[in-house]
Coordinates of C-alpha atoms and ligand atoms in Angstrom, one line a residue:
X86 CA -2.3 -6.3 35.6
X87 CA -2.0 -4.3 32.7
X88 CA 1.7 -5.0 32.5
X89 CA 1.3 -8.7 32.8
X90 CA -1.4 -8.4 29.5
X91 CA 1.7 -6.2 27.7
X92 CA 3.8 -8.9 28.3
X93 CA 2.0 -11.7 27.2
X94 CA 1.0 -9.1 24.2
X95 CA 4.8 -8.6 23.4
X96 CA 5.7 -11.8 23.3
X97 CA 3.2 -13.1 21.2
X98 CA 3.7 -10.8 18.6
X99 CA 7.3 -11.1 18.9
X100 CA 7.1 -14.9 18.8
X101 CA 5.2 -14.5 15.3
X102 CA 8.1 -13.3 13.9
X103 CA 7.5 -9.2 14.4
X104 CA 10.6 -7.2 15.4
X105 CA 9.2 -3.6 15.4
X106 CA 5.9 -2.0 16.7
X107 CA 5.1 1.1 15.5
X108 CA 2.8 4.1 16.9
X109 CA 2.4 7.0 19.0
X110 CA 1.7 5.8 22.2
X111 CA -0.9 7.8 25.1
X112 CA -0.2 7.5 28.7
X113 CA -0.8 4.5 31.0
X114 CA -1.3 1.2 29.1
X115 CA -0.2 2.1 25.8
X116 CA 3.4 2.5 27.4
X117 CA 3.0 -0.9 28.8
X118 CA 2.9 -1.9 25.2
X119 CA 6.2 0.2 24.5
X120 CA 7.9 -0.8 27.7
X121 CA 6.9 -4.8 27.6
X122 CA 7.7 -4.6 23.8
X123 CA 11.2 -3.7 24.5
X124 CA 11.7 -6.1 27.0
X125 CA 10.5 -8.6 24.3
X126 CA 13.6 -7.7 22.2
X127 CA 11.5 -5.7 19.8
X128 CA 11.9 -1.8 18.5
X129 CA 9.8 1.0 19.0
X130 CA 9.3 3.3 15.9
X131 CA 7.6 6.5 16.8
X132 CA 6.0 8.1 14.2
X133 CA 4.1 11.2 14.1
X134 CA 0.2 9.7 12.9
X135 CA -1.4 6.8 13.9
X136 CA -2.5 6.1 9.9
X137 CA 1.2 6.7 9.5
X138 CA 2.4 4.1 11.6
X139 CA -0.2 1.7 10.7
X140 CA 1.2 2.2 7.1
X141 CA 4.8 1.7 7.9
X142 CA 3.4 -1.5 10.2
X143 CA 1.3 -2.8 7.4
X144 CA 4.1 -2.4 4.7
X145 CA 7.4 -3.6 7.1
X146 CA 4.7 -6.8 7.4
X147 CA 3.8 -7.4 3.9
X148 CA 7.7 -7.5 3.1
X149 CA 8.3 -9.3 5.8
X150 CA 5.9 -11.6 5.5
X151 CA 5.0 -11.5 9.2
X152 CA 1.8 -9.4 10.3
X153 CA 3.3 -5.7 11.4
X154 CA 2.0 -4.3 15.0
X155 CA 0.5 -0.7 15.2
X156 CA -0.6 1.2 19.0
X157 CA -2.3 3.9 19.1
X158 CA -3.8 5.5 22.2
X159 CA -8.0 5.5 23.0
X160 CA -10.3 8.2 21.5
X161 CA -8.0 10.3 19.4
X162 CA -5.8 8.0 18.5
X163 CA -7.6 5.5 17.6
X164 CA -10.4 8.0 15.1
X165 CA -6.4 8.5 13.4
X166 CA -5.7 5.3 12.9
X167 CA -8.7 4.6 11.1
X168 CA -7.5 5.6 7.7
X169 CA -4.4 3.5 8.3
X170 CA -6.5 -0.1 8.8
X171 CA -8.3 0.4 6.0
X172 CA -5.7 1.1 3.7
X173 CA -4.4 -2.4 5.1
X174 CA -7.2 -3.9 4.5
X175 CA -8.3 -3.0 1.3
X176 CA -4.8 -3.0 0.0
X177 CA -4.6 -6.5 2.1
X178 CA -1.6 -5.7 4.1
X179 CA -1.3 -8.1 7.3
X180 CA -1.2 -5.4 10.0
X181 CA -1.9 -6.0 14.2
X182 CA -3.2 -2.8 15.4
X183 CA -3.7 -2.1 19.4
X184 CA -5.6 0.5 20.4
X185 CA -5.7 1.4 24.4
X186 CA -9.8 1.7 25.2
X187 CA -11.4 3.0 28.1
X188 CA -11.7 0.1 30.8
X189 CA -14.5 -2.0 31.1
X190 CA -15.8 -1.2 34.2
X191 CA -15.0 2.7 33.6
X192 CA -17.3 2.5 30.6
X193 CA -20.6 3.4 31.9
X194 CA -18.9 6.6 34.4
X195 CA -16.2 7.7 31.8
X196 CA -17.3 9.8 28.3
X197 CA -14.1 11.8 28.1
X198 CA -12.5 10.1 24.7
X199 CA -15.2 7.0 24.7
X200 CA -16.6 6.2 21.5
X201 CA -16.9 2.6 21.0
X202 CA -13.9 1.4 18.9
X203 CA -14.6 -1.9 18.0
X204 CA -17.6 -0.3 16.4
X205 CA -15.5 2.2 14.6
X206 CA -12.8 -0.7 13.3
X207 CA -15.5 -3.1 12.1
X208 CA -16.2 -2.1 8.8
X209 CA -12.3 -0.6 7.8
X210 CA -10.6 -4.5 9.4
X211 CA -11.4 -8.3 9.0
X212 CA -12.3 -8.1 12.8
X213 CA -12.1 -6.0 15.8
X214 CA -12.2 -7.7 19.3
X215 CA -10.8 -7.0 22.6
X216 CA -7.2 -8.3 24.7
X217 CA -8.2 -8.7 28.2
X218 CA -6.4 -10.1 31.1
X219 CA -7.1 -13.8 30.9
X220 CA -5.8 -17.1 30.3
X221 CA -6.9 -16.9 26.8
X222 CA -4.8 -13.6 26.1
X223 CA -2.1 -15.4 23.7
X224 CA -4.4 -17.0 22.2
X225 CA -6.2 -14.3 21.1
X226 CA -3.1 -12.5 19.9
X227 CA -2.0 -15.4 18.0
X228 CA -5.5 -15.6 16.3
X229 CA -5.4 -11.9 15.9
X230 CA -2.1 -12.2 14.3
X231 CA -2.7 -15.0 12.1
X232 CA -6.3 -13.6 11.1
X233 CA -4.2 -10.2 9.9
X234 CA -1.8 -12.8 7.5
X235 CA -4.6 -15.5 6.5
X236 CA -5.6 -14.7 2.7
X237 CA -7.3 -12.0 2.3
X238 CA -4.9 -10.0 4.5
X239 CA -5.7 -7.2 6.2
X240 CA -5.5 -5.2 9.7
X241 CA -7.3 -6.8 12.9
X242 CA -7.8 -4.4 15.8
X243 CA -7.8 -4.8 19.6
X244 CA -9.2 -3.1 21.8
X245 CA -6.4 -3.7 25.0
X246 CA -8.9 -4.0 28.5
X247 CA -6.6 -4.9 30.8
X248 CA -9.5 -4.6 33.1
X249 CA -12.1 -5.8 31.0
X250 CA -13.7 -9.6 31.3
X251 CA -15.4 -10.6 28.0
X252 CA -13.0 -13.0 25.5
X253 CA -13.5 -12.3 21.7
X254 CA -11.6 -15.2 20.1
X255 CA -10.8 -14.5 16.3
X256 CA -11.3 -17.3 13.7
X257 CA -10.0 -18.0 10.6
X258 CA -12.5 -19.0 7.7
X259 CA -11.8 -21.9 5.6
X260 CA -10.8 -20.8 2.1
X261 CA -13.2 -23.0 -0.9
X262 CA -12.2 -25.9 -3.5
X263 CA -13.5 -25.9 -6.0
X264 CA -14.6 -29.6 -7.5
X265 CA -13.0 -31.3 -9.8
X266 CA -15.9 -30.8 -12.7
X267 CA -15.3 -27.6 -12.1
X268 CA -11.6 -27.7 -12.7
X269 CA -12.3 -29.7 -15.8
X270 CA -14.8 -27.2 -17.2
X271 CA -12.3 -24.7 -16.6
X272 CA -9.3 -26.4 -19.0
X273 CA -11.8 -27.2 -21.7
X274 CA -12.8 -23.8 -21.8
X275 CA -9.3 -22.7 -21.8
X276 CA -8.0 -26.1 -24.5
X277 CA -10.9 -24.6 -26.6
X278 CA -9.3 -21.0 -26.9
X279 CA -6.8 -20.1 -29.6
X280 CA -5.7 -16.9 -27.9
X281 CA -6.2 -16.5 -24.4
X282 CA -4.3 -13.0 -22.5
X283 CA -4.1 -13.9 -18.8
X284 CA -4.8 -11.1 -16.4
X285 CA -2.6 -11.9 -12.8
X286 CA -4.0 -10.2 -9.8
X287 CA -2.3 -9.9 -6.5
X288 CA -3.0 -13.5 -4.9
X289 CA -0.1 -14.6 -7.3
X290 CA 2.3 -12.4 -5.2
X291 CA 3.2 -15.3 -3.0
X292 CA 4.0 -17.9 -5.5
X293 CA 5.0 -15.9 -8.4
X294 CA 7.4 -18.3 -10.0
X295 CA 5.3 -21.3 -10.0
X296 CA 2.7 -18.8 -11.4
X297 CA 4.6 -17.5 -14.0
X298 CA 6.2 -21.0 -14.7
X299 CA 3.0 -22.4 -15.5
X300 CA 2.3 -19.3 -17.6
X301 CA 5.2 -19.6 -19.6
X302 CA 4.0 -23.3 -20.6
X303 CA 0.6 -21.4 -22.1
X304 CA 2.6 -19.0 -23.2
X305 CA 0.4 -16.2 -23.8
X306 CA 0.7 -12.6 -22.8
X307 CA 0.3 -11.7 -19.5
X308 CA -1.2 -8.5 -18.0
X309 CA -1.1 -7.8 -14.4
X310 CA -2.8 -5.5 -11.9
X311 CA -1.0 -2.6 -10.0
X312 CA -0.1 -4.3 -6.9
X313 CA 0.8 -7.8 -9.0
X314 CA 3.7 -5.8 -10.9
X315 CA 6.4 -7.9 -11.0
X316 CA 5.3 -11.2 -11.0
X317 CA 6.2 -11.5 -14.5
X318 CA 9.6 -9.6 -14.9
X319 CA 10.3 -6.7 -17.0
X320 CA 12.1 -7.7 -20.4
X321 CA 9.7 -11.6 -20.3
X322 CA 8.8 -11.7 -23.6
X323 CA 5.1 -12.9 -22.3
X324 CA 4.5 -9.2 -20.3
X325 CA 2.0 -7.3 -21.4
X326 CA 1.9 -4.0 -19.0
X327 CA -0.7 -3.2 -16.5
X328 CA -4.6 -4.3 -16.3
X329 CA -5.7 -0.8 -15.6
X330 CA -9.4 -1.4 -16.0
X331 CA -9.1 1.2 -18.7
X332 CA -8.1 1.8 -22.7
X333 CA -4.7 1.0 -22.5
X334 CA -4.8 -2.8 -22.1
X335 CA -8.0 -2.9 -24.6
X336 CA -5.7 -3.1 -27.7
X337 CA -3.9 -6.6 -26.7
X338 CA -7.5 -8.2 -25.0
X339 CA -9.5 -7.1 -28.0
X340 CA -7.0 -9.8 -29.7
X341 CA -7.9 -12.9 -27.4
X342 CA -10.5 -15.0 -27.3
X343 CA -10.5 -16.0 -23.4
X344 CA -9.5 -14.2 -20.2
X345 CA -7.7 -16.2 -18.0
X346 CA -7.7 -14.1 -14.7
X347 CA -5.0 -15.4 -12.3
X348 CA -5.3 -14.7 -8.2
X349 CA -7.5 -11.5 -9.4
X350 CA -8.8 -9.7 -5.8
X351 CA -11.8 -8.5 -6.1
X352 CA -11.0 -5.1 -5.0
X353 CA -8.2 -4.4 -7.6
X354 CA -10.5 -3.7 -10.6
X355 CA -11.4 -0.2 -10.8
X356 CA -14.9 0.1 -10.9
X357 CA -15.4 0.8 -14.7
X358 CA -17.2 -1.5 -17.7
X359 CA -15.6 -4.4 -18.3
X360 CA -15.4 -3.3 -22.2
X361 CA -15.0 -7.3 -23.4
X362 CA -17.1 -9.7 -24.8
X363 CA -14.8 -12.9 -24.3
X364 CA -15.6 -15.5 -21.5
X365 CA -13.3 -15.0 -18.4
X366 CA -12.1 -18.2 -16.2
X367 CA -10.6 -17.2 -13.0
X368 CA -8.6 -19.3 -10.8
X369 CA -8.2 -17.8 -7.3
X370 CA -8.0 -18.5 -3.4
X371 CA -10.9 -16.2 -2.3
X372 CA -13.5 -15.3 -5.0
X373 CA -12.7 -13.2 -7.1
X374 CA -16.4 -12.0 -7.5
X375 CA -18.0 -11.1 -10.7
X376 CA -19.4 -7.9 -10.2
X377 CA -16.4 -6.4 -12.5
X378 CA -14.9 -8.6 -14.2
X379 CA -17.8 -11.4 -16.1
X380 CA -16.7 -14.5 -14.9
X381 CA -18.1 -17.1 -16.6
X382 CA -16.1 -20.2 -14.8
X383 CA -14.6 -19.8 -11.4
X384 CA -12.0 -21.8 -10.1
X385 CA -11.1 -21.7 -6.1
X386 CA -8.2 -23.9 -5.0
X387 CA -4.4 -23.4 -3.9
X388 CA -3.3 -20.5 -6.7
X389 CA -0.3 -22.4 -8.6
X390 CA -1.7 -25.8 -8.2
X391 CA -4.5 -25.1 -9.1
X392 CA -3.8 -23.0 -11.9
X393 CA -1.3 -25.6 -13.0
X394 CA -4.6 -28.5 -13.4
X395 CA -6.4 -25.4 -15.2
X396 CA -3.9 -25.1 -17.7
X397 CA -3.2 -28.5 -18.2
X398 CA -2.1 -29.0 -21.8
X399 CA -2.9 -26.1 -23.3
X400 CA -1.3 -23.6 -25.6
X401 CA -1.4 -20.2 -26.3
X402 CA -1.1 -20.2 -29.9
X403 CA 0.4 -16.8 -30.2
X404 CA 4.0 -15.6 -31.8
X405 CA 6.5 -15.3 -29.9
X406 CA 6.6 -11.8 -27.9
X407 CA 3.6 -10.7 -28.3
X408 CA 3.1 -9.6 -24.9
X409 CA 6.7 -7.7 -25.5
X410 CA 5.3 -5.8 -28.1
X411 CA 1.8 -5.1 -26.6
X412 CA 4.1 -3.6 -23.8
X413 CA 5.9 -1.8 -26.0
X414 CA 3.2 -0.5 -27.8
X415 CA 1.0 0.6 -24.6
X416 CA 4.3 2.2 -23.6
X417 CA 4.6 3.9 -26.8
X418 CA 0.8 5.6 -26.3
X419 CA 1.9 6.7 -23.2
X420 CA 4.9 8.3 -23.5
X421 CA 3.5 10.1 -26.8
X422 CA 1.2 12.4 -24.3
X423 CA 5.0 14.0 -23.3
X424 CA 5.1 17.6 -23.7
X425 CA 9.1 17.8 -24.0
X426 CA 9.1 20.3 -21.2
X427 CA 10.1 18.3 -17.2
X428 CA 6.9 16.6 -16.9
X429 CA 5.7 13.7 -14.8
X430 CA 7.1 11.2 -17.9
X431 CA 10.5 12.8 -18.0
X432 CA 10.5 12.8 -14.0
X433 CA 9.2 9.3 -13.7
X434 CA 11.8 8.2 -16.8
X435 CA 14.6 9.8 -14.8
X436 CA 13.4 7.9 -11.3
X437 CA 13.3 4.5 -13.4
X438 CA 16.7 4.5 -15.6
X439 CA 18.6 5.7 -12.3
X440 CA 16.9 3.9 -9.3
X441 CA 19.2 0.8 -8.7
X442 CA 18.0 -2.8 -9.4
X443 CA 17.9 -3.9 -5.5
X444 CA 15.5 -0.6 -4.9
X445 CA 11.6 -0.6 -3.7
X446 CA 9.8 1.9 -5.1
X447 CA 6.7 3.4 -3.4
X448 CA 3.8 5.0 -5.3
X449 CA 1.5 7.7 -3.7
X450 CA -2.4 8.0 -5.3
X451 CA -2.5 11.0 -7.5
X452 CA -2.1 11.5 -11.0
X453 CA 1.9 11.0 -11.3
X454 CA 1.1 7.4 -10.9
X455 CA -0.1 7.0 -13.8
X456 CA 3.3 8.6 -15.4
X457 CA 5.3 6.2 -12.8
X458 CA 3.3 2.7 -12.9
X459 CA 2.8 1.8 -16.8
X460 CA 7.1 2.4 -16.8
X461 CA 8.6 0.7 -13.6
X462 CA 11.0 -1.8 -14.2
X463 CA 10.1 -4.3 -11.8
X464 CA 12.0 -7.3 -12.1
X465 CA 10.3 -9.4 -9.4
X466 CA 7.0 -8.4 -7.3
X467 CA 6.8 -5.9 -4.0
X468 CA 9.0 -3.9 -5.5
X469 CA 6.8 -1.3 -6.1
X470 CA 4.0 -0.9 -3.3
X471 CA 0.6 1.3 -4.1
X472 CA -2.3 1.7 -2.6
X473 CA -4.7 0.3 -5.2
X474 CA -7.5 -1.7 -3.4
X475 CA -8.5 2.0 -1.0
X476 CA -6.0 4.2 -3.2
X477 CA -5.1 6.6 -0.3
X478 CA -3.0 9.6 -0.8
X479 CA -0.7 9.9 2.6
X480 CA 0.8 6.3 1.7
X481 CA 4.3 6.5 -0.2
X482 CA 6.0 7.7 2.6
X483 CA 4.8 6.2 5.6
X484 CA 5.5 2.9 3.4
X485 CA 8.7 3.8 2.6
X486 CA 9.9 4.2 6.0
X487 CA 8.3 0.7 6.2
X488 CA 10.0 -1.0 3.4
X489 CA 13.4 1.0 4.5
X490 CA 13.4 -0.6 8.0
X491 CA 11.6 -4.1 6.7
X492 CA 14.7 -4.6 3.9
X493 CA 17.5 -3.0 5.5
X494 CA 20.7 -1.2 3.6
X495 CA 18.5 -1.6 0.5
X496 CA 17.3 1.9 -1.3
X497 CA 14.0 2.6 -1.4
X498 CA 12.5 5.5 -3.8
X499 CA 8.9 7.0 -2.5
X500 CA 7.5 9.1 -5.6
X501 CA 4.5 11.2 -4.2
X502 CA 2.2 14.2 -4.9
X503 CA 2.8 17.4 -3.5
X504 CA -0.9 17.2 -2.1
X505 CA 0.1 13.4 -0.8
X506 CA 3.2 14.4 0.8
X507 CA 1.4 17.1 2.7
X508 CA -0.7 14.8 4.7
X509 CA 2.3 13.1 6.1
X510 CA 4.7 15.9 5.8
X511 CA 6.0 15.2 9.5
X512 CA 7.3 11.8 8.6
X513 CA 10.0 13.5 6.9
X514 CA 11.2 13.8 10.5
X515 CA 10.8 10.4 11.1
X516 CA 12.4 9.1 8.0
X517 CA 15.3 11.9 9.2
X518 CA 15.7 10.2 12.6
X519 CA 15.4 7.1 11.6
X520 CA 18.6 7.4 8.5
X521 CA 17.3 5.1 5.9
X522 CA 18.1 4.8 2.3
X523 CA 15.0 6.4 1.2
X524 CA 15.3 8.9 -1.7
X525 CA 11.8 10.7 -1.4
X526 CA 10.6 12.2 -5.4
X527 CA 7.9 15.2 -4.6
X528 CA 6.0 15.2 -8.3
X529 CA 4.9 19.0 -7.3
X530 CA 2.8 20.8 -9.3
X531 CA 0.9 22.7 -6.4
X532 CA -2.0 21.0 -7.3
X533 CA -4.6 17.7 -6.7
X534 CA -3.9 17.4 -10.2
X535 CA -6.1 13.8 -10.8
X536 CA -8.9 15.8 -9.7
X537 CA -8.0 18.6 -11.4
X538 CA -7.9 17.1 -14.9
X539 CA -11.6 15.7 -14.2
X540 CA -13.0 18.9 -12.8
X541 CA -16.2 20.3 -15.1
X542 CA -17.8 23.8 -15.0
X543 CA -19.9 23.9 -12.0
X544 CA -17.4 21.9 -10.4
X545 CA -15.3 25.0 -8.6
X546 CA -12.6 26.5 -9.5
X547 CA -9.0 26.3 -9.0
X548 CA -9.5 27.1 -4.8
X549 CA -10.8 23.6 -4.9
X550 CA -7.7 21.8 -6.3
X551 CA -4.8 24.4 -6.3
X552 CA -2.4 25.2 -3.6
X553 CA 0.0 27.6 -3.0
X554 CA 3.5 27.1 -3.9
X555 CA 5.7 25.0 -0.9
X556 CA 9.2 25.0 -1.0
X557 CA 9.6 21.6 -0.2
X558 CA 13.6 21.0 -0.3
X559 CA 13.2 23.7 2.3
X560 CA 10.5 21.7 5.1
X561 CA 12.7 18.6 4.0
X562 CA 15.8 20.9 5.6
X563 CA 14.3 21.9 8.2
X564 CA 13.4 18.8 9.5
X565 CA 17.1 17.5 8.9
X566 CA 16.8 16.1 5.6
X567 CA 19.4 16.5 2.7
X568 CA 17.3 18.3 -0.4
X569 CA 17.4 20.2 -3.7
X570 CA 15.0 21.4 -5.9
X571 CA 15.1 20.5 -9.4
X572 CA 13.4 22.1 -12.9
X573 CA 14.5 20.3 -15.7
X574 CA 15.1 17.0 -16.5
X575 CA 18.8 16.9 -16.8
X576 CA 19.3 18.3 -13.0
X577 CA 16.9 15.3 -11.9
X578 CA 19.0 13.1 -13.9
X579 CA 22.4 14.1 -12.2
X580 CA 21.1 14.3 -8.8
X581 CA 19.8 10.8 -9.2
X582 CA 22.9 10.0 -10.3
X583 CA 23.9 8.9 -6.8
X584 CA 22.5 9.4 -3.1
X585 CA 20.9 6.4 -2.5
X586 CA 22.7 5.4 0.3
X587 CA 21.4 7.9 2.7
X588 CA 17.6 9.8 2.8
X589 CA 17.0 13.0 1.0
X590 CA 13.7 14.7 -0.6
X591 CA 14.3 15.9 -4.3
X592 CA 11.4 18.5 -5.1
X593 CA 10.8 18.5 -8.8
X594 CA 8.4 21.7 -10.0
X595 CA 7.0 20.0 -12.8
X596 CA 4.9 21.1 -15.9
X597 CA 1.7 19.5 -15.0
X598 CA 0.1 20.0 -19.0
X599 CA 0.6 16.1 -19.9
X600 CA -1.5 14.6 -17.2
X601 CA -4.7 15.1 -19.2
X602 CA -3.5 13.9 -22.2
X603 CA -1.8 10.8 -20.2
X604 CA -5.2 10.2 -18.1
X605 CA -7.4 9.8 -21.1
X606 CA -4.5 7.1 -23.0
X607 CA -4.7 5.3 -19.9
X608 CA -8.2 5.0 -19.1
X609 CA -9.9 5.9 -22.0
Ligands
TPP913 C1 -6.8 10.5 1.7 C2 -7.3 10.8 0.4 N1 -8.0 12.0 0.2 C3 -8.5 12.3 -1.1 C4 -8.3 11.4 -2.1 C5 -8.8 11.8 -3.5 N2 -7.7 12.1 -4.4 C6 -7.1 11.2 -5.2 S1 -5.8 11.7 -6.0 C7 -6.0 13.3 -5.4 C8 -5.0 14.4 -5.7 C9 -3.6 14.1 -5.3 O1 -2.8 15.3 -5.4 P1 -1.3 15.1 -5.4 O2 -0.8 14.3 -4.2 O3 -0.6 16.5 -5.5 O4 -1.0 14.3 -6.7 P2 -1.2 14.7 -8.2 O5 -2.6 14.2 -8.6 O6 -1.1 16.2 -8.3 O7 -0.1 14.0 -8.9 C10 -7.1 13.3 -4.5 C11 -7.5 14.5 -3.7 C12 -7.6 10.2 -1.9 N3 -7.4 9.3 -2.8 N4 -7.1 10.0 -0.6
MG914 MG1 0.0 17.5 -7.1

């Protein structure tokens, strides 16, 4: 029986497009999955966590554009994937993930590895619901699967019963328009401003050129948020940098009179004052929701349609390249916090001037994001993945074996803490075994060094954010990866010189003194 639900599992996620599940399976059905997945023509990826390979799932489908499938195995495995949904989730990732469960009529006799999963999946996906053995079993997984990629997306969990009886069905909500008065406000308010900066969130990911076509008609400067990098391409004399939520952005915003927030999510803000007294209009699919960002008109619709009857006639009234040198400037800020000595700036410098155009970069949380982000020369978006929306450390390199395997024979570049790299250390085998382009960057300074910088007295000491020294080129050996340590600048530069063809870990002891300085330019 459980066989027969594997296939019909298998086939509907290989009939949506998916070509690799990923996991660490347990015994019995779980190896269903594996077995009835390859029979379905798709790939098995091992990895070594069940966050891990809900990562690598989540990333291979964002870039694919086709929800990625996860297993884990019941108890255990599930608790370990948990980290995993919620990153694609709050990050919006489309991700499937199957978890085996204790059968139904074995839940009242069985405790060994019973919690109840759905309960534990429901607040970290958009839904969490059960496969059983019925007649309805592809159409759950083609709900499941198109819940995962409907905006907001996000990881949906099943619970796989091959024995079990009840039928959750997933639904889809209807996404609002707004009405037309509303889209009329909305221009007026905009007509009526003689220098509006647009802010473009991550909605605008799918339809980036219309976006930025219309844009370019209003021709004003154009921030964007972390995950929306991209969608206006370095060198356009309209972008701006980064909305950060912090100090860096404040100089070019304290110049406009209107906010014109563009496919904003609401969970990309970070959760500090909006510091501006202009009216905001925001155009988006799902609500953008004011609780960060003032929004005095809202705008639901179809993003690039919709933005398009927002903008209407309107003009942005400033010089030429204004959001050029707003960039340039913010950039200038930044890089003055340098100390000269092989810092995260010089590290992140070296990574960007040699990384080649065709490469995706991945971005762990820590504080050498904020060295790598404001400077990435992204020339079209998902070309640099971070986890913004949950900001998990343990996600550069589980998404880098993603984004290897989802664009293959392109180089991908996976910059991470030493404290992030930890947590999914044993990926380095999988990345090994699996022989993609991916040129992992370990920013090592032995230390949680974001927390570090905001650490008071009364806070702990150094045993709460300092580790001991790893040799890092060394693990990367062991586990069959080329490596090299580098200390300065210039041996970054000529080992970055080439390699991208195959994967290697480059550990770079940097001088960790500018990340304070650099924290408090950027976010004030
Ligand atoms: C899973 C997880 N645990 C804890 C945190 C809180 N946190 C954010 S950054 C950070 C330090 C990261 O250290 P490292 O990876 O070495 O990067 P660095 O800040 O030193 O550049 C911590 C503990 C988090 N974001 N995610
Ligand atoms: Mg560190």
């Amino acid at each position: 029986m459980s066989r027969a639900l594997a296939k019909v599992l298998a086939e509907g996620v290989r009939d949506h497009g998916a070509e690799i599940v990923f996991g660490m399976p347990g015994g019995g059905p779980n190896l269903d999955m594996v077995g009835a997945a390859g029979e379905a023509g798709l790939r098995f990826v091992l990895a070594h966590g069940e966050t891990a390979a809900a990562m690598m799932a989540g990333t291979f489908g964002l870039l694919t554009g086709r929800p990625g499938m996860a297993i884990a195995t019941r108890g255990p495995g599930a608790a370990c994937a948990t980290n995993g949904a919620a990153q694609a989730t709050l990050d919006r990732f489309p991700l499937l993930l199957v978890t085996d469960c204790v059968p139904g009529p074995d839940r009242e006799r069985f405790a060994h590895q019973r919690f109840d999963q759905r309960q534990l999946f429901s607040p970290v996906t958009k839904w969490s619901g059960r496969l059983v053995d019925s007649p309805r079993a592809g159409d759950v997984v083609r709900n499941a699967l198109a819940l995962a990629a409907a905006r907001p997306a996000g990881a949906v969990h099943l619970d796989y019963d091959p024995r079990g009886r009840e039928i959750d069905l997933p639904v889809r909500a209807a996404l609002d328009h707004s009405d037309i008065d509303v889209v009329e406000r909305a221009a007026e308010l905009l007509h009526g401003a003689a220098h509006p900066v647009a802010i473009v969130g991550m909605e605008a990911i799918d339809c980036a050129a219309q976006v930025l076509a219309v844009l370019e008609r209003l021709g004003c400067p154009v921030l964007t948020t972390y995950q929306a990098l991209g969608v206006v391409p370095e060198g356009h004399p309209q972008q701006a940098g980064l909305y950060t939520s912090g100090a860096i952005e404040a100089a070019i915003i304290n110049e406009c009179d209107l906010v014109l927030a563009v496919g904003l999510d609401q969970v990309e803000p970070m959760p500090s004052p909006w510091r501006f007294d202009v009216p905001v209009v925001s155009v988006s699919e799902v609500s953008a929701c004011a609780t960060l960002v003032p929004i005095s008109i809202e705008v639901l619709g179809p993003l690039a349609s919709t933005l398009d009857r927002v903008v209407g006639t309107s003009t942005g009234g400033w010089p030429d390249g204004t959001g050029a040198a707003a960039l340039a400037k913010a950039r200038a800020v930044l890089s003055a916090t340098g100390t000269g000595n092989f810092g995260p700036l010089e590290l992140a410098a070296a990574v960007a001037a040699a990384a080649p155009a065709t490469a995706t970069a991945t971005v762990d949380a820590g504080a050498h994001f904020l060295a790598v982000m404001p400077f990435w020369p992204a020339s079209t978006p998902l070309r640099l993945l971070i986890s913004n929306g949950l900001a998990t450390m343990g996600f550069a390199l589980p998404a880098a074996i993603g984004a290897g395997l989802a664009r293959p024979g392109t180089p991908v570049v996976c910059m991470v803490g030493d404290g992030g790299l930890a947590m999914t250390l044993a990926e380095l085998e999988t990345l090994a075994r699996l022989q993609l382009p991916v040129t992992v960057v370990v920013f090592d300074d032995a230390a949680l060094s974001l927390i570090e910088v905001k650490q008071r007295a009364g806070q702990g000491g150094p045993e709460a954010v300092r580790f001991a020294p790893v040799d890092y080129a060394a693990v990367a050996a062991a586990m069959g990866l080329e490596s090299a340590v580098v200390t300065t600048t210039a041996e970054a530069t000529a080992l970055l010189a080439g390699g991208w063809d195959r994967p290697r870990l480059i550990d770079a002891r940097i001088d960790p003194s500018s990340y304070a300085p650099l924290i408090v330019a950027t976010r004030g």
